[in-house]
PDB file of C-alpha atoms in Angstrom:
ATOM      1  CA  UNK A  26     -15.917 -10.818 -12.055  1.00  0.00           C
ATOM      2  CA  UNK A  27     -18.137  -8.214 -10.343  1.00  0.00           C
ATOM      3  CA  UNK A  28     -20.056 -10.743  -8.382  1.00  0.00           C
ATOM      4  CA  UNK A  29     -16.703 -12.457  -7.321  1.00  0.00           C
ATOM      5  CA  UNK A  30     -14.974  -9.248  -6.195  1.00  0.00           C
ATOM      6  CA  UNK A  31     -17.742  -8.269  -3.847  1.00  0.00           C
ATOM      7  CA  UNK A  32     -17.818 -11.837  -2.425  1.00  0.00           C
ATOM      8  CA  UNK A  33     -13.994 -11.769  -2.038  1.00  0.00           C
ATOM      9  CA  UNK A  34     -13.915  -8.181  -0.574  1.00  0.00           C
ATOM     10  CA  UNK A  35     -16.755  -9.236   1.918  1.00  0.00           C
ATOM     11  CA  UNK A  36     -14.516 -12.081   3.407  1.00  0.00           C
ATOM     12  CA  UNK A  37     -11.536  -9.586   3.583  1.00  0.00           C
ATOM     13  CA  UNK A  38     -12.697  -6.456   4.625  1.00  0.00           C
ATOM     14  CA  UNK A  39     -12.529  -5.335   8.278  1.00  0.00           C
ATOM     15  CA  UNK A  40     -15.966  -4.722   9.842  1.00  0.00           C
ATOM     16  CA  UNK A  41     -15.056  -1.488  11.109  1.00  0.00           C
ATOM     17  CA  UNK A  42     -14.929   0.033   7.632  1.00  0.00           C
ATOM     18  CA  UNK A  43     -17.727   2.264   7.009  1.00  0.00           C
ATOM     19  CA  UNK A  44     -18.826   0.744   3.836  1.00  0.00           C
ATOM     20  CA  UNK A  45     -18.667  -2.920   5.292  1.00  0.00           C
ATOM     21  CA  UNK A  46     -22.479  -3.395   5.720  1.00  0.00           C
ATOM     22  CA  UNK A  47     -23.373  -2.166   2.166  1.00  0.00           C
ATOM     23  CA  UNK A  48     -20.490  -4.400   0.652  1.00  0.00           C
ATOM     24  CA  UNK A  49     -21.738  -7.257   2.669  1.00  0.00           C
ATOM     25  CA  UNK A  50     -25.244  -6.688   1.751  1.00  0.00           C
ATOM     26  CA  UNK A  51     -24.227  -6.694  -1.939  1.00  0.00           C
ATOM     27  CA  UNK A  52     -22.388 -10.142  -1.552  1.00  0.00           C
ATOM     28  CA  UNK A  53     -25.759 -11.463  -0.181  1.00  0.00           C
ATOM     29  CA  UNK A  54     -27.629 -10.341  -2.611  1.00  0.00           C
ATOM     30  CA  UNK A  55     -25.188 -11.998  -5.303  1.00  0.00           C
ATOM     31  CA  UNK A  56     -25.304 -15.217  -3.470  1.00  0.00           C
ATOM     32  CA  UNK A  57     -29.109 -15.244  -3.431  1.00  0.00           C
ATOM     33  CA  UNK A  58     -28.953 -14.195  -7.035  1.00  0.00           C
ATOM     34  CA  UNK A  59     -26.604 -17.181  -7.770  1.00  0.00           C
ATOM     35  CA  UNK A  60     -29.179 -19.664  -5.948  1.00  0.00           C
ATOM     36  CA  UNK A  61     -31.932 -18.319  -7.931  1.00  0.00           C
ATOM     37  CA  UNK A  62     -29.834 -18.862 -11.247  1.00  0.00           C
ATOM     38  CA  UNK A  63     -29.038 -22.425 -10.294  1.00  0.00           C
ATOM     39  CA  UNK A  64     -32.805 -22.846 -10.026  1.00  0.00           C
ATOM     40  CA  UNK A  65     -33.249 -21.546 -13.682  1.00  0.00           C
ATOM     41  CA  UNK A  66     -30.423 -23.622 -15.136  1.00  0.00           C
ATOM     42  CA  UNK A  67     -32.069 -26.546 -13.730  1.00  0.00           C
ATOM     43  CA  UNK A  68     -35.655 -25.716 -15.751  1.00  0.00           C
ATOM     44  CA  UNK A  69     -33.702 -24.680 -18.760  1.00  0.00           C
ATOM     45  CA  UNK A  70     -31.726 -27.929 -19.063  1.00  0.00           C
ATOM     46  CA  UNK A  71     -35.105 -29.744 -18.332  1.00  0.00           C
ATOM     47  CA  UNK A  72     -36.447 -28.125 -21.447  1.00  0.00           C
ATOM     48  CA  UNK A  73     -33.512 -29.851 -23.359  1.00  0.00           C
ATOM     49  CA  UNK A  74     -31.971 -26.215 -23.737  1.00  0.00           C
ATOM     50  CA  UNK A  75     -28.103 -26.467 -23.196  1.00  0.00           C
ATOM     51  CA  UNK A  76     -26.870 -24.072 -25.753  1.00  0.00           C
ATOM     52  CA  UNK A  77     -27.435 -20.853 -24.160  1.00  0.00           C
ATOM     53  CA  UNK A  78     -25.067 -18.006 -23.192  1.00  0.00           C
ATOM     54  CA  UNK A  79     -24.979 -16.810 -19.705  1.00  0.00           C
ATOM     55  CA  UNK A  80     -24.201 -13.397 -18.264  1.00  0.00           C
ATOM     56  CA  UNK A  81     -22.829 -12.145 -21.595  1.00  0.00           C
ATOM     57  CA  UNK A  82     -21.668  -8.413 -21.537  1.00  0.00           C
ATOM     58  CA  UNK A  83     -20.998  -6.486 -24.772  1.00  0.00           C
ATOM     59  CA  UNK A  84     -19.529  -3.186 -25.254  1.00  0.00           C
ATOM     60  CA  UNK A  85     -20.994  -1.851 -28.280  1.00  0.00           C
ATOM     61  CA  UNK A  86     -21.967   1.912 -28.873  1.00  0.00           C
ATOM     62  CA  UNK A  87     -23.265   1.609 -25.320  1.00  0.00           C
ATOM     63  CA  UNK A  88     -22.581  -1.530 -22.819  1.00  0.00           C
ATOM     64  CA  UNK A  89     -25.412  -4.002 -22.300  1.00  0.00           C
ATOM     65  CA  UNK A  90     -25.485  -7.296 -20.328  1.00  0.00           C
ATOM     66  CA  UNK A  91     -28.050 -10.232 -20.879  1.00  0.00           C
ATOM     67  CA  UNK A  92     -28.703 -12.832 -18.219  1.00  0.00           C
ATOM     68  CA  UNK A  93     -29.391 -15.648 -20.340  1.00  0.00           C
ATOM     69  CA  UNK A  94     -29.432 -15.722 -24.237  1.00  0.00           C
ATOM     70  CA  UNK A  95     -30.905 -18.585 -26.322  1.00  0.00           C
ATOM     71  CA  UNK A  96     -30.180 -18.542 -29.928  1.00  0.00           C
ATOM     72  CA  UNK A  97     -31.917 -21.000 -32.511  1.00  0.00           C
ATOM     73  CA  UNK A  98     -32.272 -20.878 -36.123  1.00  0.00           C
ATOM     74  CA  UNK A  99     -36.123 -19.613 -35.595  1.00  0.00           C
ATOM     75  CA  UNK A 100     -35.862 -17.295 -32.844  1.00  0.00           C
ATOM     76  CA  UNK A 101     -33.578 -15.579 -30.161  1.00  0.00           C
ATOM     77  CA  UNK A 102     -34.790 -15.518 -26.422  1.00  0.00           C
ATOM     78  CA  UNK A 103     -33.634 -12.996 -23.901  1.00  0.00           C
ATOM     79  CA  UNK A 104     -33.964 -13.838 -20.181  1.00  0.00           C
ATOM     80  CA  UNK A 105     -33.637 -11.285 -17.560  1.00  0.00           C
ATOM     81  CA  UNK A 106     -33.477 -12.696 -14.148  1.00  0.00           C
ATOM     82  CA  UNK A 107     -34.855 -11.045 -10.776  1.00  0.00           C
ATOM     83  CA  UNK A 108     -34.391 -12.831  -7.242  1.00  0.00           C
ATOM     84  CA  UNK A 109     -36.861 -10.559  -5.179  1.00  0.00           C
ATOM     85  CA  UNK A 110     -38.923 -11.832  -2.497  1.00  0.00           C
ATOM     86  CA  UNK A 111     -42.255 -10.567  -1.068  1.00  0.00           C
ATOM     87  CA  UNK A 112     -45.300  -9.151  -2.516  1.00  0.00           C
ATOM     88  CA  UNK A 113     -44.436  -7.651  -5.773  1.00  0.00           C
ATOM     89  CA  UNK A 114     -46.748  -5.011  -7.732  1.00  0.00           C
ATOM     90  CA  UNK A 115     -46.529  -4.257 -11.283  1.00  0.00           C
ATOM     91  CA  UNK A 116     -47.749  -0.816 -11.791  1.00  0.00           C
ATOM     92  CA  UNK A 117     -49.061  -0.860 -15.467  1.00  0.00           C
ATOM     93  CA  UNK A 118     -48.975   3.300 -15.616  1.00  0.00           C
ATOM     94  CA  UNK A 119     -45.671   4.259 -13.937  1.00  0.00           C
ATOM     95  CA  UNK A 120     -44.207   0.976 -15.568  1.00  0.00           C
ATOM     96  CA  UNK A 121     -42.387   0.265 -12.378  1.00  0.00           C
ATOM     97  CA  UNK A 122     -42.456  -2.427  -9.656  1.00  0.00           C
ATOM     98  CA  UNK A 123     -43.080  -1.987  -6.000  1.00  0.00           C
ATOM     99  CA  UNK A 124     -42.289  -4.690  -3.065  1.00  0.00           C
ATOM    100  CA  UNK A 125     -44.254  -4.093   0.100  1.00  0.00           C
ATOM    101  CA  UNK A 126     -42.172  -4.052   3.185  1.00  0.00           C
ATOM    102  CA  UNK A 127     -43.494  -3.459   6.835  1.00  0.00           C
ATOM    103  CA  UNK A 128     -42.295   0.066   6.838  1.00  0.00           C
ATOM    104  CA  UNK A 129     -42.095   1.421   3.283  1.00  0.00           C
ATOM    105  CA  UNK A 130     -42.140   0.297  -0.181  1.00  0.00           C
ATOM    106  CA  UNK A 131     -39.271  -0.776  -2.303  1.00  0.00           C
ATOM    107  CA  UNK A 132     -39.211   0.756  -5.936  1.00  0.00           C
ATOM    108  CA  UNK A 133     -37.626  -1.088  -8.921  1.00  0.00           C
ATOM    109  CA  UNK A 134     -37.475  -0.378 -12.697  1.00  0.00           C
ATOM    110  CA  UNK A 135     -39.822  -2.405 -14.733  1.00  0.00           C
ATOM    111  CA  UNK A 136     -37.714  -5.150 -15.846  1.00  0.00           C
ATOM    112  CA  UNK A 137     -39.741  -5.534 -19.109  1.00  0.00           C
ATOM    113  CA  UNK A 138     -38.562  -2.296 -20.311  1.00  0.00           C
ATOM    114  CA  UNK A 139     -34.990  -3.361 -19.301  1.00  0.00           C
ATOM    115  CA  UNK A 140     -35.105  -6.695 -21.356  1.00  0.00           C
ATOM    116  CA  UNK A 141     -36.662  -4.833 -24.296  1.00  0.00           C
ATOM    117  CA  UNK A 142     -33.788  -2.403 -24.352  1.00  0.00           C
ATOM    118  CA  UNK A 143     -31.272  -5.238 -24.096  1.00  0.00           C
ATOM    119  CA  UNK A 144     -33.110  -6.811 -27.182  1.00  0.00           C
ATOM    120  CA  UNK A 145     -32.771  -3.419 -28.943  1.00  0.00           C
ATOM    121  CA  UNK A 146     -29.068  -3.178 -28.617  1.00  0.00           C
ATOM    122  CA  UNK A 147     -28.591  -6.898 -29.512  1.00  0.00           C
ATOM    123  CA  UNK A 148     -30.505  -6.606 -32.674  1.00  0.00           C
ATOM    124  CA  UNK A 149     -28.607  -3.566 -33.791  1.00  0.00           C
ATOM    125  CA  UNK A 150     -25.169  -5.194 -32.736  1.00  0.00           C
ATOM    126  CA  UNK A 151     -25.937  -8.063 -34.838  1.00  0.00           C
ATOM    127  CA  UNK A 152     -27.021  -6.281 -37.630  1.00  0.00           C
ATOM    128  CA  UNK A 153     -24.001  -4.230 -37.645  1.00  0.00           C
ATOM    129  CA  UNK A 154     -22.041  -7.271 -38.076  1.00  0.00           C
ATOM    130  CA  UNK A 155     -23.972  -8.396 -40.889  1.00  0.00           C
ATOM    131  CA  UNK A 156     -25.988 -11.176 -39.374  1.00  0.00           C
ATOM    132  CA  UNK A 157     -29.520 -12.043 -40.558  1.00  0.00           C
ATOM    133  CA  UNK A 158     -32.737 -10.791 -38.694  1.00  0.00           C
ATOM    134  CA  UNK A 159     -33.703 -13.557 -36.368  1.00  0.00           C
ATOM    135  CA  UNK A 160     -37.030 -12.606 -34.559  1.00  0.00           C
ATOM    136  CA  UNK A 161     -36.011 -12.016 -30.621  1.00  0.00           C
ATOM    137  CA  UNK A 162     -38.182 -12.163 -27.813  1.00  0.00           C
ATOM    138  CA  UNK A 163     -37.636 -10.958 -24.164  1.00  0.00           C
ATOM    139  CA  UNK A 164     -39.007 -12.300 -20.872  1.00  0.00           C
ATOM    140  CA  UNK A 165     -38.355 -11.768 -17.211  1.00  0.00           C
ATOM    141  CA  UNK A 166     -38.086 -14.766 -14.975  1.00  0.00           C
ATOM    142  CA  UNK A 167     -38.614 -14.390 -11.204  1.00  0.00           C
ATOM    143  CA  UNK A 168     -36.720 -17.183  -9.307  1.00  0.00           C
ATOM    144  CA  UNK A 169     -37.331 -16.417  -5.688  1.00  0.00           C
ATOM    145  CA  UNK A 170     -40.051 -18.989  -4.732  1.00  0.00           C
ATOM    146  CA  UNK A 171     -41.171 -16.563  -1.798  1.00  0.00           C
ATOM    147  CA  UNK A 172     -41.968 -13.986  -4.291  1.00  0.00           C
ATOM    148  CA  UNK A 173     -45.775 -13.100  -5.063  1.00  0.00           C
ATOM    149  CA  UNK A 174     -46.220 -11.425  -8.299  1.00  0.00           C
ATOM    150  CA  UNK A 175     -49.381  -9.148  -8.544  1.00  0.00           C
ATOM    151  CA  UNK A 176     -49.960  -8.678 -12.439  1.00  0.00           C
ATOM    152  CA  UNK A 177     -53.707  -8.151 -12.767  1.00  0.00           C
ATOM    153  CA  UNK A 178     -53.710  -4.983 -14.746  1.00  0.00           C
ATOM    154  CA  UNK A 179     -50.022  -5.243 -16.068  1.00  0.00           C
ATOM    155  CA  UNK A 180     -50.195  -5.363 -20.147  1.00  0.00           C
ATOM    156  CA  UNK A 181     -47.192  -7.661 -20.531  1.00  0.00           C
ATOM    157  CA  UNK A 182     -47.994 -10.129 -17.957  1.00  0.00           C
ATOM    158  CA  UNK A 183     -47.704 -13.049 -20.275  1.00  0.00           C
ATOM    159  CA  UNK A 184     -43.623 -12.075 -20.430  1.00  0.00           C
ATOM    160  CA  UNK A 185     -43.427 -12.319 -16.622  1.00  0.00           C
ATOM    161  CA  UNK A 186     -42.583 -15.759 -15.644  1.00  0.00           C
ATOM    162  CA  UNK A 187     -41.521 -17.948 -12.484  1.00  0.00           C
ATOM    163  CA  UNK A 188     -38.882 -20.389 -13.133  1.00  0.00           C
ATOM    164  CA  UNK A 189     -41.055 -23.351 -13.047  1.00  0.00           C
ATOM    165  CA  UNK A 190     -43.150 -21.978 -15.699  1.00  0.00           C
ATOM    166  CA  UNK A 191     -40.164 -21.353 -18.184  1.00  0.00           C
ATOM    167  CA  UNK A 192     -40.320 -24.987 -19.823  1.00  0.00           C
ATOM    168  CA  UNK A 193     -43.875 -24.708 -20.889  1.00  0.00           C
ATOM    169  CA  UNK A 194     -43.095 -21.016 -22.092  1.00  0.00           C
ATOM    170  CA  UNK A 195     -40.423 -22.707 -24.231  1.00  0.00           C
ATOM    171  CA  UNK A 196     -42.751 -25.274 -25.610  1.00  0.00           C
ATOM    172  CA  UNK A 197     -45.210 -22.506 -26.573  1.00  0.00           C
ATOM    173  CA  UNK A 198     -42.286 -20.341 -28.284  1.00  0.00           C
ATOM    174  CA  UNK A 199     -41.182 -23.474 -30.013  1.00  0.00           C
ATOM    175  CA  UNK A 200     -44.662 -23.871 -31.717  1.00  0.00           C
ATOM    176  CA  UNK A 201     -45.136 -20.188 -32.592  1.00  0.00           C
ATOM    177  CA  UNK A 202     -41.532 -19.661 -34.409  1.00  0.00           C
ATOM    178  CA  UNK A 203     -40.995 -22.431 -36.824  1.00  0.00           C
ATOM    179  CA  UNK A 204     -39.535 -20.668 -40.065  1.00  0.00           C
ATOM    180  CA  UNK A 205     -35.901 -20.984 -40.078  1.00  0.00           C
ATOM    181  CA  UNK A 206     -33.939 -17.839 -40.613  1.00  0.00           C
ATOM    182  CA  UNK A 207     -30.334 -18.984 -40.485  1.00  0.00           C
ATOM    183  CA  UNK A 208     -28.351 -22.043 -41.458  1.00  0.00           C
ATOM    184  CA  UNK A 209     -26.942 -24.443 -38.418  1.00  0.00           C
ATOM    185  CA  UNK A 210     -23.451 -23.365 -39.722  1.00  0.00           C
ATOM    186  CA  UNK A 211     -24.299 -19.788 -39.509  1.00  0.00           C
ATOM    187  CA  UNK A 212     -25.945 -20.065 -36.131  1.00  0.00           C
ATOM    188  CA  UNK A 213     -22.914 -21.817 -34.802  1.00  0.00           C
ATOM    189  CA  UNK A 214     -20.702 -18.810 -36.085  1.00  0.00           C
ATOM    190  CA  UNK A 215     -23.134 -16.463 -34.546  1.00  0.00           C
ATOM    191  CA  UNK A 216     -22.906 -18.104 -31.036  1.00  0.00           C
ATOM    192  CA  UNK A 217     -19.080 -18.059 -31.147  1.00  0.00           C
ATOM    193  CA  UNK A 218     -19.170 -14.460 -32.305  1.00  0.00           C
ATOM    194  CA  UNK A 219     -21.130 -13.618 -29.285  1.00  0.00           C
ATOM    195  CA  UNK A 220     -19.067 -15.479 -27.012  1.00  0.00           C
ATOM    196  CA  UNK A 221     -15.905 -13.857 -28.155  1.00  0.00           C
ATOM    197  CA  UNK A 222     -17.344 -10.377 -27.843  1.00  0.00           C
ATOM    198  CA  UNK A 223     -18.143 -11.049 -24.273  1.00  0.00           C
ATOM    199  CA  UNK A 224     -16.392  -8.330 -22.229  1.00  0.00           C
ATOM    200  CA  UNK A 225     -16.387  -9.292 -18.330  1.00  0.00           C
ATOM    201  CA  UNK A 226     -17.055  -6.047 -16.085  1.00  0.00           C
ATOM    202  CA  UNK A 227     -14.045  -5.613 -13.890  1.00  0.00           C
ATOM    203  CA  UNK A 228     -14.854  -2.765 -11.381  1.00  0.00           C
ATOM    204  CA  UNK A 229     -12.321  -1.181  -8.990  1.00  0.00           C
ATOM    205  CA  UNK A 230     -14.149  -1.796  -5.681  1.00  0.00           C
ATOM    206  CA  UNK A 231     -10.984  -0.653  -3.742  1.00  0.00           C
ATOM    207  CA  UNK A 232     -11.348   2.752  -5.505  1.00  0.00           C
ATOM    208  CA  UNK A 233     -15.058   2.726  -5.134  1.00  0.00           C
ATOM    209  CA  UNK A 234     -15.206   2.258  -1.532  1.00  0.00           C
ATOM    210  CA  UNK A 235     -11.911   4.186  -0.844  1.00  0.00           C
ATOM    211  CA  UNK A 236     -10.430   0.980   0.903  1.00  0.00           C
ATOM    212  CA  UNK A 237      -6.845   1.151   2.150  1.00  0.00           C
ATOM    213  CA  UNK A 238      -4.518  -1.572   2.645  1.00  0.00           C
ATOM    214  CA  UNK A 239      -4.830  -1.469   6.383  1.00  0.00           C
ATOM    215  CA  UNK A 240      -8.526  -2.128   6.012  1.00  0.00           C
ATOM    216  CA  UNK A 241      -7.983  -5.559   4.678  1.00  0.00           C
ATOM    217  CA  UNK A 242      -7.738  -8.765   6.692  1.00  0.00           C
ATOM    218  CA  UNK A 243      -4.376 -10.251   5.900  1.00  0.00           C
ATOM    219  CA  UNK A 244      -3.463 -14.147   6.462  1.00  0.00           C
ATOM    220  CA  UNK A 245      -4.235 -17.504   4.804  1.00  0.00           C
ATOM    221  CA  UNK A 246      -7.690 -18.583   5.474  1.00  0.00           C
ATOM    222  CA  UNK A 247      -8.460 -22.202   6.596  1.00  0.00           C
ATOM    223  CA  UNK A 248     -10.756 -24.023   3.936  1.00  0.00           C
ATOM    224  CA  UNK A 249     -11.889 -26.283   6.757  1.00  0.00           C
ATOM    225  CA  UNK A 250     -12.859 -23.759   9.714  1.00  0.00           C
ATOM    226  CA  UNK A 251     -12.523 -20.340   7.992  1.00  0.00           C
ATOM    227  CA  UNK A 252     -10.082 -18.894  10.247  1.00  0.00           C
ATOM    228  CA  UNK A 253      -7.336 -16.813   9.133  1.00  0.00           C
ATOM    229  CA  UNK A 254      -4.704 -18.824  11.052  1.00  0.00           C
ATOM    230  CA  UNK A 255      -2.766 -20.701   8.573  1.00  0.00           C
ATOM    231  CA  UNK A 256       1.062 -20.710   8.808  1.00  0.00           C
ATOM    232  CA  UNK A 257       3.701 -22.387   6.706  1.00  0.00           C
ATOM    233  CA  UNK A 258       5.024 -25.653   8.262  1.00  0.00           C
ATOM    234  CA  UNK A 259       7.607 -27.227   5.967  1.00  0.00           C
ATOM    235  CA  UNK A 260       5.993 -27.663   2.770  1.00  0.00           C
ATOM    236  CA  UNK A 261       2.259 -27.239   3.839  1.00  0.00           C
ATOM    237  CA  UNK A 262       0.163 -24.628   5.522  1.00  0.00           C
ATOM    238  CA  UNK A 263      -1.560 -25.567   8.721  1.00  0.00           C
ATOM    239  CA  UNK A 264      -4.342 -23.997  10.691  1.00  0.00           C
ATOM    240  CA  UNK A 265      -3.309 -22.883  13.969  1.00  0.00           C
ATOM    241  CA  UNK A 266      -6.975 -23.396  15.058  1.00  0.00           C
ATOM    242  CA  UNK A 267      -8.242 -26.930  13.816  1.00  0.00           C
ATOM    243  CA  UNK A 268      -4.805 -28.190  12.395  1.00  0.00           C
ATOM    244  CA  UNK A 269      -6.046 -28.704   9.043  1.00  0.00           C
ATOM    245  CA  UNK A 270      -3.220 -28.910   6.409  1.00  0.00           C
ATOM    246  CA  UNK A 271      -3.465 -27.778   2.662  1.00  0.00           C
ATOM    247  CA  UNK A 272      -0.835 -27.522  -0.045  1.00  0.00           C
ATOM    248  CA  UNK A 273      -2.620 -24.639  -1.748  1.00  0.00           C
ATOM    249  CA  UNK A 274      -4.151 -22.376   0.637  1.00  0.00           C
ATOM    250  CA  UNK A 275      -1.611 -19.650  -0.179  1.00  0.00           C
ATOM    251  CA  UNK A 276      -2.941 -20.060  -3.693  1.00  0.00           C
ATOM    252  CA  UNK A 277      -6.387 -19.391  -2.811  1.00  0.00           C
ATOM    253  CA  UNK A 278      -5.407 -16.556  -0.396  1.00  0.00           C
ATOM    254  CA  UNK A 279      -3.332 -14.943  -3.219  1.00  0.00           C
ATOM    255  CA  UNK A 280      -6.123 -15.203  -5.898  1.00  0.00           C
ATOM    256  CA  UNK A 281      -8.445 -13.587  -3.489  1.00  0.00           C
ATOM    257  CA  UNK A 282      -6.361 -10.505  -2.864  1.00  0.00           C
ATOM    258  CA  UNK A 283      -5.259 -10.311  -6.658  1.00  0.00           C
ATOM    259  CA  UNK A 284      -8.824 -10.229  -7.538  1.00  0.00           C
ATOM    260  CA  UNK A 285      -9.083  -7.263  -5.502  1.00  0.00           C
ATOM    261  CA  UNK A 286      -5.943  -5.632  -6.159  1.00  0.00           C
ATOM    262  CA  UNK A 287      -5.621  -6.349  -9.810  1.00  0.00           C
ATOM    263  CA  UNK A 288      -2.678  -3.797 -10.045  1.00  0.00           C
ATOM    264  CA  UNK A 289      -0.566  -6.212  -8.520  1.00  0.00           C
ATOM    265  CA  UNK A 290       1.054  -7.264  -5.012  1.00  0.00           C
ATOM    266  CA  UNK A 291       4.692  -6.351  -4.121  1.00  0.00           C
ATOM    267  CA  UNK A 292       6.991  -8.882  -2.215  1.00  0.00           C
ATOM    268  CA  UNK A 293       6.290  -7.073   0.846  1.00  0.00           C
ATOM    269  CA  UNK A 294       2.622  -7.021   0.656  1.00  0.00           C
ATOM    270  CA  UNK A 295       2.473 -11.009  -0.091  1.00  0.00           C
ATOM    271  CA  UNK A 296       4.676 -11.238   2.949  1.00  0.00           C
ATOM    272  CA  UNK A 297       2.021  -9.788   4.953  1.00  0.00           C
ATOM    273  CA  UNK A 298      -0.685 -11.593   3.592  1.00  0.00           C
ATOM    274  CA  UNK A 299       0.971 -14.987   3.843  1.00  0.00           C
ATOM    275  CA  UNK A 300       2.382 -14.058   7.132  1.00  0.00           C
ATOM    276  CA  UNK A 301       6.131 -14.908   5.956  1.00  0.00           C
ATOM    277  CA  UNK A 302       9.034 -12.833   7.214  1.00  0.00           C
ATOM    278  CA  UNK A 303      11.600 -13.417   4.234  1.00  0.00           C
ATOM    279  CA  UNK A 304      11.797 -11.790   0.953  1.00  0.00           C
ATOM    280  CA  UNK A 305      13.480 -14.713  -0.401  1.00  0.00           C
ATOM    281  CA  UNK A 306      10.981 -17.271   0.814  1.00  0.00           C
ATOM    282  CA  UNK A 307       8.191 -15.480  -1.081  1.00  0.00           C
ATOM    283  CA  UNK A 308      10.294 -15.139  -4.136  1.00  0.00           C
ATOM    284  CA  UNK A 309      11.081 -18.922  -4.072  1.00  0.00           C
ATOM    285  CA  UNK A 310       7.074 -19.484  -3.418  1.00  0.00           C
ATOM    286  CA  UNK A 311       6.051 -17.377  -6.189  1.00  0.00           C
ATOM    287  CA  UNK A 312       8.514 -18.735  -8.775  1.00  0.00           C
ATOM    288  CA  UNK A 313       6.762 -22.117  -8.100  1.00  0.00           C
ATOM    289  CA  UNK A 314       3.306 -20.686  -8.696  1.00  0.00           C
ATOM    290  CA  UNK A 315       1.046 -19.658 -11.601  1.00  0.00           C
ATOM    291  CA  UNK A 316       1.369 -15.887 -10.980  1.00  0.00           C
ATOM    292  CA  UNK A 317       3.258 -13.595 -13.266  1.00  0.00           C
ATOM    293  CA  UNK A 318       6.007 -11.061 -12.063  1.00  0.00           C
ATOM    294  CA  UNK A 319       6.072  -7.815 -13.781  1.00  0.00           C
ATOM    295  CA  UNK A 320       9.216  -5.802 -13.411  1.00  0.00           C
ATOM    296  CA  UNK A 321      12.618  -6.934 -12.332  1.00  0.00           C
ATOM    297  CA  UNK A 322      13.568  -4.265  -9.556  1.00  0.00           C
ATOM    298  CA  UNK A 323      12.685  -4.249  -5.914  1.00  0.00           C
ATOM    299  CA  UNK A 324       9.502  -2.377  -7.399  1.00  0.00           C
ATOM    300  CA  UNK A 325       8.262  -5.437  -9.272  1.00  0.00           C
ATOM    301  CA  UNK A 326       4.785  -7.051  -8.553  1.00  0.00           C
ATOM    302  CA  UNK A 327       3.060 -10.201  -8.969  1.00  0.00           C
ATOM    303  CA  UNK A 328      -0.330 -10.365 -10.882  1.00  0.00           C
ATOM    304  CA  UNK A 329      -2.770 -13.123 -12.088  1.00  0.00           C
ATOM    305  CA  UNK A 330      -2.327 -14.519 -15.475  1.00  0.00           C
ATOM    306  CA  UNK A 331      -4.955 -13.352 -17.910  1.00  0.00           C
ATOM    307  CA  UNK A 332      -6.363 -16.723 -18.285  1.00  0.00           C
ATOM    308  CA  UNK A 333      -6.737 -16.873 -14.369  1.00  0.00           C
ATOM    309  CA  UNK A 334      -9.277 -14.097 -14.056  1.00  0.00           C
ATOM    310  CA  UNK A 335     -12.573 -15.998 -13.283  1.00  0.00           C
ATOM    311  CA  UNK A 336     -15.960 -14.190 -14.196  1.00  0.00           C
TER     312      UNK A 336
END
């Protein structure tokens, strides 16, 4: 959800907003991270590993999130994913990593300490719910192919991998952990329990960046040319620039806006978003849609159905 929100906000925010550059940069980082994770998924599935949990976020005594989690009868593997380009030095004493730039170094926390903390939190969470102790192992996988890892004196260098090295690491792990600690039935129950424990992050970026309604670009975006120039023409939406037509472009526009304004949109606001000039036209359109209306007075709003929230 967080990733999706940054992406949607970057598309809808006027470039004059003081936080536009920061939000756009975060959206770009998210897109780069998503690309790197697709690379990682390829190598996971190449290894025959398809029963993994991705991006699971658990609200226990403290909140923790695991990029990838593989649970087997013999072991559990936590994978922290990093998409960092450039020359990356791992300081074994400060337990920090540094990326060398032309002008100055970027400093990041040690990702091994991060994944070890996640491992500790997951172990405690499973113990609390009476699941058997399974050996847990944590690694960090760097997915950016232009990253150069400088690990010569780093004590945990065997737990720092590239995506391409992951299949070979999994082979070694299979050979190391052969003893079963849980039945197939209980393992399936544990996976289902972890899935059901997932709580997506849903940050209020509108409040965080002090964004007003007037800061948002209104209109229906054309899926063909990306221009916010689509108008309602009979039962379709037509782009005033490239003339592309769509029957669902308004649904996409409202999903984008309701991802950001999760408290809902009024009839008047929807008129602005869709460039319609009639409350009745909006009401008829919304009655035929998948959105939920809350309230029955003129102050009523429309929201996304719970099962429409996308993580």
